[in-house]
Short mmCIF file of C-alpha atoms in Angstrom, two decimals:
data_model
loop_
_atom_site.label_atom_id
_atom_site.label_comp_id
_atom_site.label_asym_id
_atom_site.label_seq_id
_atom_site.Cartn_x
_atom_site.Cartn_y
_atom_site.Cartn_z
CA MET O 30 80.91 108.72 42.84
CA SER O 31 82.81 111.31 40.80
CA ALA O 32 83.28 114.82 42.17
CA PHE O 33 85.47 117.83 41.67
CA LEU O 34 87.69 118.37 44.70
CA ASP O 35 88.25 121.78 46.25
CA THR O 36 91.57 122.98 47.60
CA ASN O 37 90.37 123.15 51.20
CA VAL O 38 89.75 119.37 51.40
CA LEU O 39 93.31 118.68 50.29
CA ILE O 40 94.75 121.31 52.63
CA ARG O 41 92.84 119.89 55.62
CA HIS O 42 94.09 116.38 54.79
CA LEU O 43 97.69 117.46 54.24
CA THR O 44 98.00 119.76 57.26
CA GLY O 45 95.74 118.13 59.82
CA ASP O 46 94.39 121.61 60.53
CA PRO O 47 91.84 121.84 62.07
CA PRO O 48 91.82 118.26 63.39
CA ALA O 49 88.07 117.57 63.07
CA ARG O 50 87.95 118.72 59.43
CA ALA O 51 91.23 116.96 58.69
CA ARG O 52 89.75 113.64 59.86
CA ARG O 53 86.65 114.22 57.70
CA ALA O 54 88.79 115.16 54.68
CA THR O 55 91.02 112.10 55.07
CA ALA O 56 88.02 109.76 55.47
CA PHE O 57 86.42 111.29 52.38
CA LEU O 58 89.60 110.86 50.32
CA GLU O 59 89.97 107.25 51.45
CA ARG O 60 86.46 106.21 50.37
CA ALA O 61 86.14 108.27 47.17
CA ASP O 62 86.01 106.58 43.79
CA GLU O 63 87.06 109.43 41.52
CA LEU O 64 88.05 112.95 42.53
CA LEU O 65 88.75 115.40 39.72
CA VAL O 66 91.43 117.96 40.53
CA PRO O 67 91.95 120.75 37.98
CA ASP O 68 95.46 122.20 37.63
CA LEU O 69 94.26 125.46 39.17
CA ILE O 70 93.42 123.60 42.39
CA VAL O 71 96.90 122.06 42.43
CA ALA O 72 98.37 125.56 42.04
CA GLU O 73 96.25 126.82 44.92
CA VAL O 74 97.37 123.91 47.13
CA VAL O 75 100.99 124.85 46.42
CA TYR O 76 100.29 128.51 47.17
CA VAL O 77 98.43 127.87 50.44
CA LEU O 78 101.04 125.40 51.73
CA GLU O 79 103.93 127.76 50.93
CA SER O 80 102.36 131.05 51.98
CA PHE O 81 100.00 130.33 54.86
CA TYR O 82 101.55 127.16 56.32
CA GLU O 83 105.13 128.15 55.39
CA VAL O 84 105.97 124.67 54.10
CA LYS O 85 109.33 124.53 52.31
CA PRO O 86 109.09 124.13 48.50
CA LYS O 87 110.78 120.71 48.50
CA ARG O 88 108.23 119.38 51.01
CA VAL O 89 105.37 120.99 49.06
CA ALA O 90 106.51 119.14 45.93
CA GLU O 91 106.57 115.85 47.89
CA LEU O 92 103.06 116.46 49.22
CA VAL O 93 101.64 117.40 45.83
CA ARG O 94 103.23 114.33 44.23
CA ALA O 95 101.52 112.22 46.91
CA VAL O 96 98.19 113.90 46.13
CA ILE O 97 98.61 113.24 42.40
CA ALA O 98 99.51 109.59 43.10
CA PHE O 99 96.49 109.03 45.36
CA PRO O 100 94.33 106.34 43.70
CA ALA O 101 91.09 108.35 43.60
CA ILE O 102 92.70 111.56 42.31
CA VAL O 103 92.38 112.34 38.60
CA VAL O 104 94.27 115.31 37.14
CA VAL O 105 94.07 116.66 33.61
CA ASP O 106 97.76 116.36 32.68
CA GLU O 107 99.82 114.45 35.23
CA PRO O 108 103.13 114.68 33.31
CA MET O 109 102.72 118.47 33.03
CA LEU O 110 102.12 118.84 36.78
CA LEU O 111 105.03 116.55 37.65
CA ARG O 112 107.33 118.48 35.31
CA ALA O 113 106.18 121.77 36.87
CA LEU O 114 107.00 120.41 40.34
CA GLU O 115 110.42 119.30 39.08
CA VAL O 116 111.12 122.77 37.66
CA CYS O 117 110.03 124.30 40.99
CA GLU O 118 112.56 122.18 42.86
CA VAL O 119 115.48 122.25 40.45
CA GLU O 120 115.23 125.85 39.22
CA ARG O 121 113.73 127.34 42.41
CA LEU O 122 110.80 128.93 40.56
CA ASP O 123 107.34 129.66 41.85
CA PHE O 124 104.79 127.09 40.77
CA ALA O 125 103.10 129.44 38.28
CA GLU O 126 106.37 130.13 36.45
CA ALA O 127 107.34 126.45 36.61
CA TYR O 128 103.97 125.48 35.14
CA LEU O 129 104.50 128.03 32.38
CA VAL O 130 107.91 126.46 31.62
CA ALA O 131 106.37 122.96 31.56
CA SER O 132 103.63 124.23 29.23
CA ALA O 133 106.17 125.80 26.89
CA GLU O 134 108.22 122.60 26.81
CA ALA O 135 105.18 120.43 26.13
CA SER O 136 103.84 122.70 23.38
CA GLY O 137 107.10 123.15 21.52
CA VAL O 138 106.81 126.93 21.82
CA GLU O 139 110.05 127.63 23.62
CA LEU O 140 109.65 131.40 23.96
CA ILE O 141 108.28 132.81 27.23
CA ALA O 142 107.56 136.52 27.44
CA SER O 143 108.04 137.63 31.03
CA PHE O 144 109.52 140.36 33.17
CA ASP O 145 110.39 137.70 35.76
CA ARG O 146 114.14 137.13 35.51
CA SER O 147 114.01 133.88 37.50
CA ILE O 148 112.82 132.17 34.31
CA ASN O 149 116.26 132.95 32.81
CA ARG O 150 117.70 130.06 34.88
CA VAL O 151 115.79 127.50 32.83
CA THR O 152 117.77 126.25 29.84
CA THR O 153 114.95 124.38 28.08
CA ILE O 154 113.10 127.57 27.12
CA GLN O 155 114.07 130.98 25.78
CA PRO O 156 112.89 133.92 27.86
CA ILE O 157 112.13 137.19 26.13
CA GLU O 158 111.41 140.44 27.88
CA PRO O 159 108.40 142.28 26.49
CA SER O 160 109.33 145.45 24.66
CA CYS O 161 107.91 147.84 22.09
CA GLU O 162 110.14 146.35 19.42
CA VAL O 163 109.18 143.34 17.31
CA GLN O 164 111.06 140.26 18.47
CA PRO O 165 112.56 138.12 15.70
CA THR O 166 111.54 134.48 15.66
CA PRO O 167 114.62 132.39 16.56
CA LYS O 168 115.81 129.71 14.16
CA GLY O 169 114.22 126.36 14.85
CA SER O 170 111.32 127.79 16.85
CA ALA O 171 107.72 126.79 16.33
CA SER O 172 106.12 128.35 13.27
CA THR O 173 103.98 131.42 13.85
CA SER O 174 101.31 129.83 11.69
CA ARG O 175 101.01 126.93 14.13
CA ARG O 176 97.59 126.83 15.76
CA LEU O 177 97.59 126.32 19.51
CA ALA O 178 94.72 125.85 21.90
CA TYR O 179 95.10 129.48 22.91
CA ARG O 180 93.19 132.19 21.08
CA ARG O 181 93.47 135.93 21.19
CA VAL O 182 90.36 137.15 22.96
CA PRO O 183 89.70 140.76 23.93
CA SER O 184 89.86 141.33 27.66
CA ILE O 185 86.76 142.31 29.57
CA ALA O 186 88.18 145.82 29.92
CA GLN O 187 88.79 146.11 26.17
CA THR O 188 85.29 144.90 25.37
CA ALA O 189 83.58 147.04 27.99
CA ILE O 190 85.27 150.35 27.14
CA GLY O 191 86.33 149.68 23.57
CA LEU O 192 90.05 150.31 24.01
CA PRO O 193 92.92 148.37 22.52
CA GLY O 194 95.10 146.70 25.15
CA SER O 195 97.96 149.14 24.69
CA ALA O 196 95.68 152.09 25.55
CA ILE O 197 94.76 150.74 29.00
CA ARG O 198 96.97 152.36 31.60
CA ALA O 199 96.62 152.11 35.36
CA SER O 200 97.58 155.77 35.72
CA LYS O 201 94.91 156.99 33.30
CA PRO O 202 91.38 155.71 34.00
CA PRO O 203 88.89 155.71 31.12
CA ALA O 204 86.68 158.77 30.70
CA ARG O 205 83.22 158.51 32.21
CA ARG O 206 80.33 158.11 29.85
CA GLY O 207 77.05 159.90 29.88
#
């Protein structure tokens, strides 16, 4: 049987909480043939363990590595997840930022636009802080003509109210229609 696996099954197995569900989760994991775990589920496991269960980041990384290594578990990009966990541990970044770093490294696009200064600790990428000024492309960086899997798509808000992204401001709600 192949199935997508939800965060709560992994959390029950890893924490033993509550005991009855933990036993069911563990038994399910042990007899499963193929359990598909999207990267988003891995990120949620990290978040729940760190925030709700207050597990230290080093231990979270160990637990997530064990999940990824479990025979029935199939993830989309194991090297990317393992690199993100490494960045979490070594650079003391949150998983989301570490995953962003791992993505940048894997894609060859070394620039990361962020207001989060913790990314500055990572030497394999080049952080840039968003500004109104055009940022020059550094020498040796990926060509701007390079096509990535990401596309520019208007946000739901832009589509719904017809505003360009720069016109959307939290302090100024759109005018009511009709």
